[in-house]
mmCIF file of C-alpha atoms in Angstrom:
data_model
loop_
_atom_site.group_PDB
_atom_site.id
_atom_site.type_symbol
_atom_site.label_atom_id
_atom_site.label_comp_id
_atom_site.label_asym_id
_atom_site.label_seq_id
_atom_site.Cartn_x
_atom_site.Cartn_y
_atom_site.Cartn_z
ATOM 1 C CA LYS A 1 207.486 149.540 157.096
ATOM 2 C CA ALA A 2 206.418 150.892 153.662
ATOM 3 C CA GLY A 3 204.088 153.791 153.597
ATOM 4 C CA VAL A 4 200.767 154.350 151.777
ATOM 5 C CA THR A 5 201.403 153.979 147.970
ATOM 6 C CA GLN A 6 199.303 155.207 145.242
ATOM 7 C CA THR A 7 199.342 154.594 141.488
ATOM 8 C CA PRO A 8 199.560 156.079 139.044
ATOM 9 C CA ARG A 9 201.089 159.304 140.284
ATOM 10 C CA TYR A 10 199.986 161.348 137.333
ATOM 11 C CA LEU A 11 197.176 160.974 134.767
ATOM 12 C CA ILE A 12 195.863 162.941 131.930
ATOM 13 C CA LYS A 13 192.311 162.139 130.697
ATOM 14 C CA THR A 14 189.811 163.527 128.347
ATOM 15 C CA ARG A 15 186.324 164.745 129.369
ATOM 16 C CA GLY A 16 183.848 161.882 129.233
ATOM 17 C CA GLN A 17 186.461 159.127 129.893
ATOM 18 C CA GLN A 18 186.629 157.165 133.105
ATOM 19 C CA VAL A 19 189.565 156.657 135.377
ATOM 20 C CA THR A 20 190.614 154.086 138.158
ATOM 21 C CA LEU A 21 193.008 155.080 140.792
ATOM 22 C CA SER A 22 194.712 152.582 143.185
ATOM 23 C CA CYS A 23 195.795 152.785 146.855
ATOM 24 C CA SER A 24 197.785 150.211 148.910
ATOM 25 C CA PRO A 25 197.580 151.035 152.615
ATOM 26 C CA ILE A 26 200.345 150.431 155.258
ATOM 27 C CA SER A 27 200.621 146.766 156.103
ATOM 28 C CA GLY A 28 198.204 145.952 158.844
ATOM 29 C CA HIS A 29 195.947 148.970 158.300
ATOM 30 C CA ARG A 30 192.296 148.066 157.718
ATOM 31 C CA SER A 31 190.741 151.410 156.910
ATOM 32 C CA VAL A 32 191.314 153.361 153.667
ATOM 33 C CA SER A 33 189.884 156.847 152.989
ATOM 34 C CA TRP A 34 189.933 158.883 149.891
ATOM 35 C CA TYR A 35 190.107 162.652 149.586
ATOM 36 C CA GLN A 36 189.971 165.230 146.772
ATOM 37 C CA GLN A 37 192.124 168.279 146.952
ATOM 38 C CA THR A 38 191.528 171.307 144.870
ATOM 39 C CA PRO A 39 192.828 174.846 145.095
ATOM 40 C CA GLY A 40 189.288 176.192 145.493
ATOM 41 C CA GLN A 41 187.624 173.692 147.857
ATOM 42 C CA GLY A 42 190.753 172.386 149.724
ATOM 43 C CA LEU A 43 190.609 168.794 150.968
ATOM 44 C CA GLN A 44 187.252 167.088 150.800
ATOM 45 C CA PHE A 45 186.320 163.603 152.038
ATOM 46 C CA LEU A 46 185.146 161.176 149.297
ATOM 47 C CA PHE A 47 184.637 157.821 151.113
ATOM 48 C CA GLU A 48 185.997 155.390 153.591
ATOM 49 C CA TYR A 49 186.298 151.684 153.409
ATOM 50 C CA PHE A 50 186.812 149.137 156.067
ATOM 51 C CA SER A 51 186.783 145.350 155.639
ATOM 52 C CA GLU A 52 185.611 145.675 151.996
ATOM 53 C CA THR A 53 182.635 147.802 153.113
ATOM 54 C CA GLN A 54 182.017 151.481 152.436
ATOM 55 C CA ARG A 55 181.621 152.935 155.947
ATOM 56 C CA ASN A 56 181.085 156.518 155.032
ATOM 57 C CA LYS A 57 180.591 158.759 151.940
ATOM 58 C CA GLY A 58 181.148 162.381 151.296
ATOM 59 C CA ASN A 59 179.028 164.770 149.267
ATOM 60 C CA PHE A 60 180.066 163.765 145.811
ATOM 61 C CA PRO A 61 177.994 162.624 142.814
ATOM 62 C CA GLY A 62 177.553 158.973 142.010
ATOM 63 C CA ARG A 63 180.187 159.244 139.297
ATOM 64 C CA PHE A 64 182.692 158.796 142.145
ATOM 65 C CA SER A 65 182.846 155.149 143.443
ATOM 66 C CA GLY A 66 185.278 153.028 145.122
ATOM 67 C CA ARG A 67 185.894 149.535 146.549
ATOM 68 C CA GLN A 68 188.207 147.627 148.874
ATOM 69 C CA PHE A 69 189.602 144.227 148.437
ATOM 70 C CA SER A 70 190.337 141.549 151.012
ATOM 71 C CA ASN A 71 193.952 142.582 151.363
ATOM 72 C CA SER A 72 192.819 146.088 152.142
ATOM 73 C CA ARG A 73 193.888 147.552 148.892
ATOM 74 C CA SER A 74 191.446 150.068 147.495
ATOM 75 C CA GLU A 75 190.485 151.552 144.214
ATOM 76 C CA MET A 76 188.352 154.552 143.276
ATOM 77 C CA ASN A 77 186.720 155.116 139.999
ATOM 78 C CA VAL A 78 185.443 158.248 138.427
ATOM 79 C CA SER A 79 183.169 157.821 135.363
ATOM 80 C CA THR A 80 182.212 160.494 132.778
ATOM 81 C CA LEU A 81 185.135 162.780 133.730
ATOM 82 C CA GLU A 82 184.403 166.569 133.864
ATOM 83 C CA LEU A 83 186.889 169.367 133.784
ATOM 84 C CA GLY A 84 186.161 170.040 137.478
ATOM 85 C CA ASP A 85 187.435 166.642 138.455
ATOM 86 C CA SER A 86 190.919 167.831 137.851
ATOM 87 C CA ALA A 87 192.575 167.473 141.315
ATOM 88 C CA LEU A 88 194.977 165.780 143.573
ATOM 89 C CA TYR A 89 193.378 162.666 144.823
ATOM 90 C CA LEU A 90 194.712 161.391 148.301
ATOM 91 C CA CYS A 91 194.435 158.119 149.914
ATOM 92 C CA ALA A 92 194.938 157.674 153.740
ATOM 93 C CA SER A 93 195.053 154.473 155.798
ATOM 94 C CA SER A 94 194.698 153.800 159.463
ATOM 95 C CA LEU A 95 194.609 150.854 161.899
ATOM 96 C CA ALA A 96 190.855 151.607 162.547
ATOM 97 C CA ASP A 97 191.268 151.027 166.219
ATOM 98 C CA PHE A 98 187.670 151.547 167.150
ATOM 99 C CA GLY A 99 187.005 153.607 170.289
ATOM 100 C CA SER A 100 190.190 155.626 170.094
ATOM 101 C CA GLY A 101 191.256 158.355 167.796
ATOM 102 C CA ASP A 102 193.019 156.927 164.883
ATOM 103 C CA GLU A 103 196.039 158.531 163.278
ATOM 104 C CA GLN A 104 195.678 158.787 159.486
ATOM 105 C CA TYR A 105 198.687 158.320 157.244
ATOM 106 C CA PHE A 106 198.540 159.685 153.673
ATOM 107 C CA GLY A 107 200.048 158.560 150.319
ATOM 108 C CA PRO A 108 201.708 160.926 147.834
ATOM 109 C CA GLY A 109 198.556 161.339 145.800
ATOM 110 C CA THR A 110 197.482 160.934 142.180
ATOM 111 C CA ARG A 111 197.365 164.169 140.076
ATOM 112 C CA LEU A 112 194.567 163.857 137.658
ATOM 113 C CA THR A 113 194.157 166.334 134.883
ATOM 114 C CA VAL A 114 191.008 166.384 132.687
ATOM 115 C CA THR A 115 191.272 168.120 129.369
ATOM 116 C CA LYS B 1 178.076 170.914 160.387
ATOM 117 C CA GLN B 2 181.644 170.975 161.652
ATOM 118 C CA GLU B 3 183.806 173.796 160.104
ATOM 119 C CA VAL B 4 187.544 174.140 160.426
ATOM 120 C CA THR B 5 189.210 177.498 160.070
ATOM 121 C CA GLN B 6 192.905 178.229 159.911
ATOM 122 C CA ILE B 7 194.302 181.773 160.387
ATOM 123 C CA PRO B 8 196.391 183.230 158.895
ATOM 124 C CA ALA B 9 196.193 181.822 155.369
ATOM 125 C CA ALA B 10 199.851 182.676 154.779
ATOM 126 C CA LEU B 11 202.767 183.592 157.071
ATOM 127 C CA SER B 12 206.293 184.715 156.312
ATOM 128 C CA VAL B 13 208.903 184.875 159.012
ATOM 129 C CA PRO B 14 212.716 185.066 159.314
ATOM 130 C CA GLU B 15 214.708 181.983 160.214
ATOM 131 C CA GLY B 16 215.049 181.372 163.882
ATOM 132 C CA GLU B 17 211.694 182.878 164.906
ATOM 133 C CA ASN B 18 209.258 181.036 167.002
ATOM 134 C CA LEU B 19 205.743 180.998 165.607
ATOM 135 C CA VAL B 20 202.178 179.890 166.198
ATOM 136 C CA LEU B 21 199.656 178.631 163.756
ATOM 137 C CA ASN B 22 195.982 178.655 164.721
ATOM 138 C CA CYS B 23 193.169 176.294 164.073
ATOM 139 C CA SER B 24 189.494 176.711 165.244
ATOM 140 C CA PHE B 25 186.563 174.300 164.848
ATOM 141 C CA THR B 26 182.877 174.888 165.427
ATOM 142 C CA ASP B 27 181.730 171.570 167.058
ATOM 143 C CA SER B 28 183.699 170.542 170.108
ATOM 144 C CA ALA B 29 182.443 166.924 169.906
ATOM 145 C CA ILE B 30 185.558 165.524 168.321
ATOM 146 C CA TYR B 31 187.552 162.284 168.631
ATOM 147 C CA ASN B 32 190.786 163.952 167.948
ATOM 148 C CA LEU B 33 192.709 166.683 166.041
ATOM 149 C CA GLN B 34 195.568 166.096 163.786
ATOM 150 C CA TRP B 35 198.212 168.455 162.303
ATOM 151 C CA PHE B 36 199.733 167.825 158.917
ATOM 152 C CA ARG B 37 202.360 169.312 156.745
ATOM 153 C CA GLN B 38 202.139 169.391 152.903
ATOM 154 C CA ASP B 39 204.888 170.244 150.502
ATOM 155 C CA PRO B 40 203.911 171.596 147.170
ATOM 156 C CA GLY B 41 202.448 168.956 144.924
ATOM 157 C CA LYS B 42 202.990 166.233 147.598
ATOM 158 C CA GLY B 43 200.891 164.201 150.045
ATOM 159 C CA LEU B 44 200.336 164.997 153.697
ATOM 160 C CA THR B 45 202.775 164.166 156.431
ATOM 161 C CA SER B 46 201.296 163.690 159.836
ATOM 162 C CA LEU B 47 202.998 165.806 162.494
ATOM 163 C CA LEU B 48 201.000 165.479 165.605
ATOM 164 C CA LEU B 49 197.769 163.722 166.713
ATOM 165 C CA ILE B 50 195.963 165.018 169.881
ATOM 166 C CA GLN B 51 193.229 162.867 171.387
ATOM 167 C CA SER B 52 190.117 164.659 172.709
ATOM 168 C CA SER B 53 191.255 163.870 176.271
ATOM 169 C CA GLN B 54 194.616 165.358 175.851
ATOM 170 C CA ARG B 55 195.760 169.025 176.134
ATOM 171 C CA GLU B 56 198.946 168.821 174.114
ATOM 172 C CA GLN B 57 201.388 166.908 172.206
ATOM 173 C CA THR B 58 205.147 167.594 171.453
ATOM 174 C CA SER B 59 207.489 166.200 168.865
ATOM 175 C CA GLY B 60 210.919 167.865 168.533
ATOM 176 C CA ARG B 61 210.477 171.588 167.838
ATOM 177 C CA LEU B 62 206.714 171.153 167.432
ATOM 178 C CA ASN B 63 204.084 171.510 170.178
ATOM 179 C CA ALA B 64 200.383 171.367 169.620
ATOM 180 C CA SER B 65 197.707 172.183 172.027
ATOM 181 C CA LEU B 66 194.034 171.470 172.186
ATOM 182 C CA ASP B 67 191.364 173.383 173.985
ATOM 183 C CA LYS B 68 188.150 171.499 173.079
ATOM 184 C CA SER B 69 185.777 173.682 175.103
ATOM 185 C CA SER B 70 186.733 176.812 173.078
ATOM 186 C CA GLY B 71 187.230 174.877 169.787
ATOM 187 C CA ARG B 72 190.775 175.962 169.282
ATOM 188 C CA SER B 73 194.260 174.308 168.621
ATOM 189 C CA THR B 74 197.561 175.876 168.127
ATOM 190 C CA LEU B 75 200.724 174.543 166.585
ATOM 191 C CA TYR B 76 203.911 176.114 168.012
ATOM 192 C CA ILE B 77 207.152 175.773 165.963
ATOM 193 C CA ALA B 78 210.256 176.715 167.786
ATOM 194 C CA ALA B 79 213.404 178.179 166.166
ATOM 195 C CA SER B 80 212.001 177.988 162.562
ATOM 196 C CA GLN B 81 214.158 176.904 159.668
ATOM 197 C CA PRO B 82 213.809 177.265 155.948
ATOM 198 C CA GLY B 83 213.003 173.559 155.752
ATOM 199 C CA ASP B 84 209.828 174.270 157.653
ATOM 200 C CA SER B 85 208.374 176.107 154.675
ATOM 201 C CA ALA B 86 205.212 174.202 153.711
ATOM 202 C CA THR B 87 201.486 174.337 154.106
ATOM 203 C CA TYR B 88 200.214 173.274 157.537
ATOM 204 C CA LEU B 89 196.781 171.799 157.756
ATOM 205 C CA CYS B 90 194.694 170.909 160.794
ATOM 206 C CA ALA B 91 191.930 168.331 160.643
ATOM 207 C CA VAL B 92 189.334 167.032 163.149
ATOM 208 C CA THR B 93 187.419 163.745 163.421
ATOM 209 C CA ASN B 94 183.916 164.301 164.543
ATOM 210 C CA TYR B 95 182.706 162.148 167.669
ATOM 211 C CA GLY B 96 180.143 159.609 166.468
ATOM 212 C CA GLY B 97 181.341 159.934 162.849
ATOM 213 C CA SER B 98 183.468 157.716 160.852
ATOM 214 C CA GLN B 99 187.176 157.885 162.041
ATOM 215 C CA GLY B 100 188.407 157.811 158.526
ATOM 216 C CA ASN B 101 186.519 161.047 157.816
ATOM 217 C CA LEU B 102 188.795 163.967 158.547
ATOM 218 C CA ILE B 103 187.408 167.593 158.194
ATOM 219 C CA PHE B 104 190.231 169.898 157.089
ATOM 220 C CA GLY B 105 190.922 173.570 157.370
ATOM 221 C CA LYS B 106 192.175 175.354 154.329
ATOM 222 C CA GLY B 107 195.727 175.495 155.739
ATOM 223 C CA THR B 108 198.429 178.070 156.524
ATOM 224 C CA LYS B 109 201.153 178.565 154.041
ATOM 225 C CA LEU B 110 204.284 179.065 155.948
ATOM 226 C CA SER B 111 207.464 180.617 154.409
ATOM 227 C CA VAL B 112 210.711 180.830 156.493
ATOM 228 C CA LYS B 113 213.292 183.152 154.969
ATOM 229 C CA PRO B 114 216.895 182.457 155.483
#
């Protein structure tokens, strides 16, 4: 079974631009979560999607948004990029088996550099 | 607010040594705790998942324990190898929260010297 895939793997953008990152979950997984990883803050939760609905959102400004499609694929968008948005963006998927602890599987990440 | 702490931040050991990585969390109301491995510039690889009702999980040379009442977990690595060098992260899912919302520690960077 293929793992979680993320595209693109690397991106270089200029301040003020916007960017869209894509995540394809493991087949059969219904939940997709996004995380930002920086050296200073570590891994921080951005948002989670299940059945095309945002189920939870972390403490990030409205410039960060996302969506999920009917095939469970997800995209996240960052508008008006700032230097501080430079980070590794990780996507995770899970079965979303409610009522039990759900193992999260991560993709390889997208490295975003804002200049 | 749940906080996850990992000590030490970095650890260097000679090959063959058994070692223990520590993880503590402030709120014991969790669904589960998961240990991950991250190689430089890469994504996270899931190592072990411990449900809140379990005390430990084992996979090969790895053994993870969970003491929910004291807010602690340990990851035991037996007979360490240079290939074990990586950053190890623990993460919890809060009970009553979204199960896709993991709260991570800052990690322990492990270096195993040949």
